[in-house]
mmCIF file with all atom_site columns, C-alpha atoms in Angstrom:
data_model
loop_
_atom_site.group_PDB
_atom_site.id
_atom_site.type_symbol
_atom_site.label_atom_id
_atom_site.label_alt_id
_atom_site.label_comp_id
_atom_site.label_asym_id
_atom_site.label_entity_id
_atom_site.label_seq_id
_atom_site.pdbx_PDB_ins_code
_atom_site.Cartn_x
_atom_site.Cartn_y
_atom_site.Cartn_z
_atom_site.occupancy
_atom_site.B_iso_or_equiv
_atom_site.pdbx_formal_charge
_atom_site.auth_seq_id
_atom_site.auth_comp_id
_atom_site.auth_asym_id
_atom_site.auth_atom_id
_atom_site.pdbx_PDB_model_num
ATOM 1   C CA . MET A 1 1   ? 37.275  -14.148 30.934  1.00 56.00 ? 1   MET A CA 1
ATOM 2   C CA . ALA A 1 2   ? 33.555  -12.659 31.029  1.00 70.00 ? 2   ALA A CA 1
ATOM 3   C CA . THR A 1 3   ? 34.907  -9.608  29.129  1.00 78.00 ? 3   THR A CA 1
ATOM 4   C CA . LYS A 1 4   ? 36.293  -11.664 26.601  1.00 77.00 ? 4   LYS A CA 1
ATOM 5   C CA . HIS A 1 5   ? 32.916  -13.604 26.062  1.00 74.00 ? 5   HIS A CA 1
ATOM 6   C CA . ARG A 1 6   ? 30.981  -10.226 25.933  1.00 80.00 ? 6   ARG A CA 1
ATOM 7   C CA . GLN A 1 7   ? 33.500  -8.937  23.206  1.00 78.00 ? 7   GLN A CA 1
ATOM 8   C CA . LYS A 1 8   ? 32.960  -11.971 21.244  1.00 75.00 ? 8   LYS A CA 1
ATOM 9   C CA . PHE A 1 9   ? 29.185  -11.817 21.487  1.00 74.00 ? 9   PHE A CA 1
ATOM 10  C CA . ALA A 1 10  ? 29.115  -7.952  20.655  1.00 72.00 ? 10  ALA A CA 1
ATOM 11  C CA . VAL A 1 11  ? 31.262  -8.563  17.564  1.00 69.00 ? 11  VAL A CA 1
ATOM 12  C CA . ALA A 1 12  ? 29.114  -11.577 16.467  1.00 71.00 ? 12  ALA A CA 1
ATOM 13  C CA . PHE A 1 13  ? 26.050  -9.456  17.083  1.00 75.00 ? 13  PHE A CA 1
ATOM 14  C CA . VAL A 1 14  ? 27.210  -6.372  14.918  1.00 71.00 ? 14  VAL A CA 1
ATOM 15  C CA . LEU A 1 15  ? 28.137  -8.903  12.146  1.00 64.00 ? 15  LEU A CA 1
ATOM 16  C CA . PHE A 1 16  ? 24.727  -10.382 12.358  1.00 68.00 ? 16  PHE A CA 1
ATOM 17  C CA . VAL A 1 17  ? 22.874  -7.201  12.059  1.00 64.00 ? 17  VAL A CA 1
ATOM 18  C CA . SER A 1 18  ? 25.179  -6.060  9.253   1.00 59.00 ? 18  SER A CA 1
ATOM 19  C CA . CYS A 1 19  ? 24.211  -9.154  7.500   1.00 54.00 ? 19  CYS A CA 1
ATOM 20  C CA . VAL A 1 20  ? 20.481  -8.840  7.960   1.00 58.00 ? 20  VAL A CA 1
ATOM 21  C CA . ILE A 1 21  ? 20.682  -4.911  6.847   1.00 56.00 ? 21  ILE A CA 1
ATOM 22  C CA . ALA A 1 22  ? 22.778  -6.038  3.797   1.00 57.00 ? 22  ALA A CA 1
ATOM 23  C CA . LEU A 1 23  ? 20.466  -8.798  2.751   1.00 53.00 ? 23  LEU A CA 1
ATOM 24  C CA . SER A 1 24  ? 17.315  -6.306  3.390   1.00 53.00 ? 24  SER A CA 1
ATOM 25  C CA . PHE A 1 25  ? 18.751  -3.762  1.049   1.00 56.00 ? 25  PHE A CA 1
ATOM 26  C CA . GLY A 1 26  ? 19.653  -6.445  -1.477  1.00 55.00 ? 26  GLY A CA 1
ATOM 27  C CA . ALA A 1 27  ? 15.967  -7.780  -1.373  1.00 52.00 ? 27  ALA A CA 1
ATOM 28  C CA . TYR A 1 28  ? 14.410  -4.227  -1.587  1.00 63.00 ? 28  TYR A CA 1
ATOM 29  C CA . SER A 1 29  ? 16.796  -3.593  -4.661  1.00 60.00 ? 29  SER A CA 1
ATOM 30  C CA . VAL A 1 30  ? 15.318  -6.548  -6.497  1.00 64.00 ? 30  VAL A CA 1
ATOM 31  C CA . GLY A 1 31  ? 11.929  -6.027  -5.828  1.00 76.00 ? 31  GLY A CA 1
ATOM 32  C CA . TYR A 1 32  ? 11.036  -7.380  -2.419  1.00 85.00 ? 32  TYR A CA 1
ATOM 33  C CA . ARG A 1 33  ? 8.736   -5.563  -0.087  1.00 84.00 ? 33  ARG A CA 1
ATOM 34  C CA . ILE A 1 34  ? 7.424   -6.327  3.272   1.00 85.00 ? 34  ILE A CA 1
ATOM 35  C CA . ASN A 1 35  ? 3.765   -5.147  3.761   1.00 83.00 ? 35  ASN A CA 1
ATOM 36  C CA . ILE A 1 36  ? 2.409   -4.859  7.360   1.00 84.00 ? 36  ILE A CA 1
ATOM 37  C CA . SER A 1 37  ? -0.514  -2.673  6.453   1.00 83.00 ? 37  SER A CA 1
ATOM 38  C CA . PRO A 1 38  ? -4.001  -4.286  6.454   1.00 86.00 ? 38  PRO A CA 1
ATOM 39  C CA . SER A 1 39  ? -4.963  -2.595  3.194   1.00 87.00 ? 39  SER A CA 1
ATOM 40  C CA . VAL A 1 40  ? -3.979  -5.867  1.539   1.00 91.00 ? 40  VAL A CA 1
ATOM 41  C CA . PRO A 1 41  ? -2.685  -9.176  3.010   1.00 91.00 ? 41  PRO A CA 1
ATOM 42  C CA . THR A 1 42  ? 0.475   -8.805  5.367   1.00 92.00 ? 42  THR A CA 1
ATOM 43  C CA . GLY A 1 43  ? 3.353   -10.644 4.092   1.00 92.00 ? 43  GLY A CA 1
ATOM 44  C CA . ILE A 1 44  ? 6.466   -10.517 1.647   1.00 91.00 ? 44  ILE A CA 1
ATOM 45  C CA . TRP A 1 45  ? 5.632   -9.294  -1.682  1.00 92.00 ? 45  TRP A CA 1
ATOM 46  C CA . LYS A 1 46  ? 7.767   -9.029  -5.075  1.00 93.00 ? 46  LYS A CA 1
ATOM 47  C CA . ALA A 1 47  ? 7.332   -5.989  -7.103  1.00 90.00 ? 47  ALA A CA 1
ATOM 48  C CA . GLU A 1 48  ? 7.293   -7.281  -10.671 1.00 89.00 ? 48  GLU A CA 1
ATOM 49  C CA . GLY A 1 49  ? 5.399   -7.743  -13.720 1.00 85.00 ? 49  GLY A CA 1
ATOM 50  C CA . ALA A 1 50  ? 2.714   -5.831  -15.501 1.00 89.00 ? 50  ALA A CA 1
ATOM 51  C CA . VAL A 1 51  ? -0.220  -3.933  -13.676 1.00 92.00 ? 51  VAL A CA 1
ATOM 52  C CA . GLU A 1 52  ? -3.359  -5.476  -14.452 1.00 94.00 ? 52  GLU A CA 1
ATOM 53  C CA . LYS A 1 53  ? -7.064  -5.200  -13.263 1.00 96.00 ? 53  LYS A CA 1
ATOM 54  C CA . ASN A 1 54  ? -7.868  -7.303  -10.227 1.00 95.00 ? 54  ASN A CA 1
ATOM 55  C CA . GLY A 1 55  ? -4.153  -7.746  -9.486  1.00 96.00 ? 55  GLY A CA 1
ATOM 56  C CA . TYR A 1 56  ? -1.719  -5.852  -6.990  1.00 96.00 ? 56  TYR A CA 1
ATOM 57  C CA . ALA A 1 57  ? 0.423   -2.877  -7.658  1.00 95.00 ? 57  ALA A CA 1
ATOM 58  C CA . VAL A 1 58  ? 3.038   -1.157  -5.538  1.00 91.00 ? 58  VAL A CA 1
ATOM 59  C CA . VAL A 1 59  ? 2.662   2.874   -5.768  1.00 87.00 ? 59  VAL A CA 1
ATOM 60  C CA . ALA A 1 60  ? 6.078   4.290   -6.290  1.00 78.00 ? 60  ALA A CA 1
ATOM 61  C CA . ALA A 1 61  ? 7.538   6.189   -3.154  1.00 68.00 ? 61  ALA A CA 1
ATOM 62  C CA . ASN A 1 62  ? 7.197   9.707   -3.250  1.00 68.00 ? 62  ASN A CA 1
ATOM 63  C CA . GLU A 1 63  ? 5.844   9.770   -7.068  1.00 69.00 ? 63  GLU A CA 1
ATOM 64  C CA . HIS A 1 64  ? 2.173   10.176  -5.856  1.00 79.00 ? 64  HIS A CA 1
ATOM 65  C CA . HIS A 1 65  ? 0.628   13.252  -3.801  1.00 83.00 ? 65  HIS A CA 1
ATOM 66  C CA . GLY A 1 66  ? -1.550  10.307  -2.067  1.00 85.00 ? 66  GLY A CA 1
ATOM 67  C CA . TYR A 1 67  ? 1.650   8.479   -1.029  1.00 82.00 ? 67  TYR A CA 1
ATOM 68  C CA . ARG A 1 68  ? 3.379   11.528  0.346   1.00 85.00 ? 68  ARG A CA 1
ATOM 69  C CA . LEU A 1 69  ? 0.078   12.318  2.602   1.00 88.00 ? 69  LEU A CA 1
ATOM 70  C CA . ALA A 1 70  ? 0.084   9.023   3.908   1.00 88.00 ? 70  ALA A CA 1
ATOM 71  C CA . VAL A 1 71  ? 3.740   9.434   4.876   1.00 87.00 ? 71  VAL A CA 1
ATOM 72  C CA . GLU A 1 72  ? 3.030   12.842  6.295   1.00 89.00 ? 72  GLU A CA 1
ATOM 73  C CA . ARG A 1 73  ? 0.050   11.652  8.243   1.00 89.00 ? 73  ARG A CA 1
ATOM 74  C CA . GLY A 1 74  ? 1.836   8.508   9.528   1.00 87.00 ? 74  GLY A CA 1
ATOM 75  C CA . TYR A 1 75  ? -0.606  6.038   7.535   1.00 87.00 ? 75  TYR A CA 1
ATOM 76  C CA . LEU A 1 76  ? 2.697   4.736   5.989   1.00 83.00 ? 76  LEU A CA 1
ATOM 77  C CA . HIS A 1 77  ? 6.352   5.130   7.247   1.00 78.00 ? 77  HIS A CA 1
ATOM 78  C CA . ASN A 1 78  ? 8.606   6.596   4.443   1.00 72.00 ? 78  ASN A CA 1
ATOM 79  C CA . LEU A 1 79  ? 9.916   3.819   1.948   1.00 68.00 ? 79  LEU A CA 1
ATOM 80  C CA . MET A 1 80  ? 7.165   1.492   3.135   1.00 75.00 ? 80  MET A CA 1
ATOM 81  C CA . PRO A 1 81  ? 5.227   0.073   0.339   1.00 78.00 ? 81  PRO A CA 1
ATOM 82  C CA . MET A 1 82  ? 1.986   1.576   -0.612  1.00 88.00 ? 82  MET A CA 1
ATOM 83  C CA . LEU A 1 83  ? 0.388   -1.816  -1.953  1.00 92.00 ? 83  LEU A CA 1
ATOM 84  C CA . LYS A 1 84  ? -3.348  -1.660  -3.222  1.00 95.00 ? 84  LYS A CA 1
ATOM 85  C CA . ARG A 1 85  ? -5.512  -3.958  -5.551  1.00 96.00 ? 85  ARG A CA 1
ATOM 86  C CA . ILE A 1 86  ? -6.399  -2.476  -8.795  1.00 97.00 ? 86  ILE A CA 1
ATOM 87  C CA . VAL A 1 87  ? -10.090 -2.668  -9.133  1.00 98.00 ? 87  VAL A CA 1
ATOM 88  C CA . ALA A 1 88  ? -10.502 -0.631  -12.316 1.00 98.00 ? 88  ALA A CA 1
ATOM 89  C CA . THR A 1 89  ? -8.792  0.443   -15.683 1.00 98.00 ? 89  THR A CA 1
ATOM 90  C CA . ALA A 1 90  ? -9.108  2.432   -18.617 1.00 97.00 ? 90  ALA A CA 1
ATOM 91  C CA . GLY A 1 91  ? -12.561 3.079   -19.728 1.00 98.00 ? 91  GLY A CA 1
ATOM 92  C CA . ASP A 1 92  ? -14.305 1.678   -16.562 1.00 98.00 ? 92  ASP A CA 1
ATOM 93  C CA . VAL A 1 93  ? -16.555 4.208   -14.602 1.00 98.00 ? 93  VAL A CA 1
ATOM 94  C CA . VAL A 1 94  ? -15.881 4.518   -10.823 1.00 98.00 ? 94  VAL A CA 1
ATOM 95  C CA . SER A 1 95  ? -18.927 5.921   -8.856  1.00 98.00 ? 95  SER A CA 1
ATOM 96  C CA . TYR A 1 96  ? -19.946 6.306   -5.283  1.00 97.00 ? 96  TYR A CA 1
ATOM 97  C CA . ASP A 1 97  ? -23.322 4.954   -4.403  1.00 97.00 ? 97  ASP A CA 1
ATOM 98  C CA . VAL A 1 98  ? -24.187 7.221   -1.269  1.00 95.00 ? 98  VAL A CA 1
ATOM 99  C CA . GLU A 1 99  ? -27.137 5.092   0.040   1.00 96.00 ? 99  GLU A CA 1
ATOM 100 C CA . GLU A 1 100 ? -25.154 1.774   0.093   1.00 96.00 ? 100 GLU A CA 1
ATOM 101 C CA . ARG A 1 101 ? -21.990 3.860   1.283   1.00 96.00 ? 101 ARG A CA 1
ATOM 102 C CA . ALA A 1 102 ? -19.726 1.851   -1.462  1.00 97.00 ? 102 ALA A CA 1
ATOM 103 C CA . VAL A 1 103 ? -17.604 2.481   -4.464  1.00 98.00 ? 103 VAL A CA 1
ATOM 104 C CA . THR A 1 104 ? -18.896 1.109   -7.724  1.00 98.00 ? 104 THR A CA 1
ATOM 105 C CA . VAL A 1 105 ? -17.077 0.007   -10.890 1.00 98.00 ? 105 VAL A CA 1
ATOM 106 C CA . ASN A 1 106 ? -19.199 -0.292  -13.890 1.00 98.00 ? 106 ASN A CA 1
ATOM 107 C CA . GLY A 1 107 ? -22.294 -0.709  -11.468 1.00 97.00 ? 107 GLY A CA 1
ATOM 108 C CA . ALA A 1 108 ? -20.292 -3.612  -9.629  1.00 98.00 ? 108 ALA A CA 1
ATOM 109 C CA . TYR A 1 109 ? -19.894 -2.790  -5.835  1.00 97.00 ? 109 TYR A CA 1
ATOM 110 C CA . ILE A 1 110 ? -16.480 -2.853  -4.266  1.00 97.00 ? 110 ILE A CA 1
ATOM 111 C CA . LEU A 1 111 ? -16.458 -4.320  -0.882  1.00 93.00 ? 111 LEU A CA 1
ATOM 112 C CA . MET A 1 112 ? -15.267 -2.212  2.178   1.00 93.00 ? 112 MET A CA 1
ATOM 113 C CA . THR A 1 113 ? -15.151 1.070   0.299   1.00 96.00 ? 113 THR A CA 1
ATOM 114 C CA . GLU A 1 114 ? -17.279 3.386   2.700   1.00 96.00 ? 114 GLU A CA 1
ATOM 115 C CA . ILE A 1 115 ? -15.862 7.105   2.379   1.00 97.00 ? 115 ILE A CA 1
ATOM 116 C CA . TYR A 1 116 ? -15.036 8.688   5.475   1.00 97.00 ? 116 TYR A CA 1
ATOM 117 C CA . SER A 1 117 ? -14.695 12.481  6.071   1.00 96.00 ? 117 SER A CA 1
ATOM 118 C CA . GLN A 1 118 ? -12.105 12.299  8.704   1.00 96.00 ? 118 GLN A CA 1
ATOM 119 C CA . ASP A 1 119 ? -9.195  9.678   9.361   1.00 94.00 ? 119 ASP A CA 1
ATOM 120 C CA . THR A 1 120 ? -9.221  7.779   12.721  1.00 92.00 ? 120 THR A CA 1
ATOM 121 C CA . GLU A 1 121 ? -7.587  10.474  14.517  1.00 93.00 ? 121 GLU A CA 1
ATOM 122 C CA . GLY A 1 122 ? -10.009 13.385  13.459  1.00 95.00 ? 122 GLY A CA 1
ATOM 123 C CA . LYS A 1 123 ? -7.873  14.887  10.496  1.00 94.00 ? 123 LYS A CA 1
ATOM 124 C CA . PRO A 1 124 ? -10.116 15.465  7.439   1.00 95.00 ? 124 PRO A CA 1
ATOM 125 C CA . LEU A 1 125 ? -9.737  13.558  4.565   1.00 95.00 ? 125 LEU A CA 1
ATOM 126 C CA . PRO A 1 126 ? -9.595  14.736  0.787   1.00 94.00 ? 126 PRO A CA 1
ATOM 127 C CA . SER A 1 127 ? -12.078 12.752  -1.497  1.00 93.00 ? 127 SER A CA 1
ATOM 128 C CA . ALA A 1 128 ? -12.057 11.795  -5.112  1.00 94.00 ? 128 ALA A CA 1
ATOM 129 C CA . ASN A 1 129 ? -14.552 13.491  -7.410  1.00 93.00 ? 129 ASN A CA 1
ATOM 130 C CA . PHE A 1 130 ? -17.535 10.731  -8.664  1.00 97.00 ? 130 PHE A CA 1
ATOM 131 C CA . PRO A 1 131 ? -18.316 9.835   -11.226 1.00 97.00 ? 131 PRO A CA 1
ATOM 132 C CA . VAL A 1 132 ? -14.975 9.260   -13.069 1.00 97.00 ? 132 VAL A CA 1
ATOM 133 C CA . ARG A 1 133 ? -14.434 7.538   -16.381 1.00 98.00 ? 133 ARG A CA 1
ATOM 134 C CA . LEU A 1 134 ? -10.573 6.452   -16.145 1.00 98.00 ? 134 LEU A CA 1
ATOM 135 C CA . ASN A 1 135 ? -8.755  7.580   -19.224 1.00 98.00 ? 135 ASN A CA 1
ATOM 136 C CA . LYS A 1 136 ? -5.828  5.415   -20.856 1.00 97.00 ? 136 LYS A CA 1
ATOM 137 C CA . GLY A 1 137 ? -3.137  4.750   -18.506 1.00 96.00 ? 137 GLY A CA 1
ATOM 138 C CA . GLU A 1 138 ? -5.163  5.427   -15.216 1.00 97.00 ? 138 GLU A CA 1
ATOM 139 C CA . VAL A 1 139 ? -6.310  2.700   -12.578 1.00 97.00 ? 139 VAL A CA 1
ATOM 140 C CA . TRP A 1 140 ? -8.221  2.972   -9.449  1.00 98.00 ? 140 TRP A CA 1
ATOM 141 C CA . LEU A 1 141 ? -6.684  1.287   -6.242  1.00 97.00 ? 141 LEU A CA 1
ATOM 142 C CA . SER A 1 142 ? -8.713  -0.178  -3.548  1.00 97.00 ? 142 SER A CA 1
ATOM 143 C CA . SER A 1 143 ? -7.787  -1.327  -0.274  1.00 94.00 ? 143 SER A CA 1
ATOM 144 C CA . GLU A 1 144 ? -9.036  -4.495  1.435   1.00 91.00 ? 144 GLU A CA 1
ATOM 145 C CA . HIS A 1 145 ? -9.688  -2.732  4.671   1.00 92.00 ? 145 HIS A CA 1
ATOM 146 C CA . ILE A 1 146 ? -12.691 -0.399  5.485   1.00 93.00 ? 146 ILE A CA 1
ATOM 147 C CA . ARG A 1 147 ? -10.252 2.401   6.725   1.00 93.00 ? 147 ARG A CA 1
ATOM 148 C CA . GLY A 1 148 ? -7.645  1.921   3.899   1.00 92.00 ? 148 GLY A CA 1
ATOM 149 C CA . TYR A 1 149 ? -6.225  4.734   2.329   1.00 94.00 ? 149 TYR A CA 1
ATOM 150 C CA . ASP A 1 150 ? -6.831  4.388   -1.607  1.00 96.00 ? 150 ASP A CA 1
ATOM 151 C CA . SER A 1 151 ? -8.518  5.901   -4.555  1.00 96.00 ? 151 SER A CA 1
ATOM 152 C CA . ARG A 1 152 ? -11.501 6.870   -2.630  1.00 97.00 ? 152 ARG A CA 1
ATOM 153 C CA . TYR A 1 153 ? -9.463  9.622   -1.404  1.00 95.00 ? 153 TYR A CA 1
ATOM 154 C CA . PHE A 1 154 ? -6.703  10.368  -3.826  1.00 94.00 ? 154 PHE A CA 1
ATOM 155 C CA . GLY A 1 155 ? -8.267  9.273   -7.218  1.00 95.00 ? 155 GLY A CA 1
ATOM 156 C CA . ALA A 1 156 ? -7.256  7.705   -10.288 1.00 96.00 ? 156 ALA A CA 1
ATOM 157 C CA . VAL A 1 157 ? -3.472  6.988   -10.477 1.00 94.00 ? 157 VAL A CA 1
ATOM 158 C CA . SER A 1 158 ? -1.289  6.864   -13.366 1.00 93.00 ? 158 SER A CA 1
ATOM 159 C CA . GLN A 1 159 ? 0.256   3.200   -14.211 1.00 93.00 ? 159 GLN A CA 1
ATOM 160 C CA . ASN A 1 160 ? 3.474   4.984   -14.861 1.00 91.00 ? 160 ASN A CA 1
ATOM 161 C CA . ILE A 1 161 ? 4.228   5.339   -11.203 1.00 90.00 ? 161 ILE A CA 1
ATOM 162 C CA . LEU A 1 162 ? 3.071   1.700   -10.542 1.00 93.00 ? 162 LEU A CA 1
ATOM 163 C CA . GLN A 1 163 ? 4.579   -1.846  -10.614 1.00 92.00 ? 163 GLN A CA 1
ATOM 164 C CA . GLY A 1 164 ? 2.611   -4.994  -10.731 1.00 95.00 ? 164 GLY A CA 1
ATOM 165 C CA . ALA A 1 165 ? 3.200   -7.178  -7.287  1.00 95.00 ? 165 ALA A CA 1
ATOM 166 C CA . LYS A 1 166 ? 2.671   -10.644 -6.461  1.00 95.00 ? 166 LYS A CA 1
ATOM 167 C CA . PRO A 1 167 ? 2.525   -12.485 -3.020  1.00 94.00 ? 167 PRO A CA 1
ATOM 168 C CA . VAL A 1 168 ? 5.683   -14.587 -2.176  1.00 94.00 ? 168 VAL A CA 1
ATOM 169 C CA . TRP A 1 169 ? 4.679   -15.469 1.629   1.00 93.00 ? 169 TRP A CA 1
ATOM 170 C CA . LEU A 1 170 ? 1.470   -14.251 3.593   1.00 92.00 ? 170 LEU A CA 1
ATOM 171 C CA . TRP A 1 171 ? 0.832   -14.669 7.007   1.00 87.00 ? 171 TRP A CA 1
ATOM 172 C CA . ASN A 1 172 ? -2.705  -13.508 7.630   1.00 70.00 ? 172 ASN A CA 1
#
């Protein structure tokens, strides 16, 4: 009798896991993303809408060298969204104040933007060239975590590989 119950449980468990996987793929296909990175608030996000200054954006997987390096180094798992805040757009001047150790946009300081020469494992980090005036179709991405991996390291990003993102449910 116990074997029959175990078989029923195993079938129910497999069906449950299959449903969760199917729902996850369905949710992903319509733009839902789970962010567990401290770069922006953790939770469920929906990739939708326009890319706009002070909004959030998802970087298309494997469409950007910064994303690929993040996956290679383990900062992100493959297909995990690279979700960042857009702090500068076309015409803005992005600089780095060495004394204050912070990125500025048109002279205004962006919090938690010190540039590090190495990641937390001691691997050298690239650095963007400063100052830069963003061209039409370019944006500057910023993390909301001091050790975040963003445009400080990979420079301006083309809007063509971004999609606006809105929080659905945040848990921090």
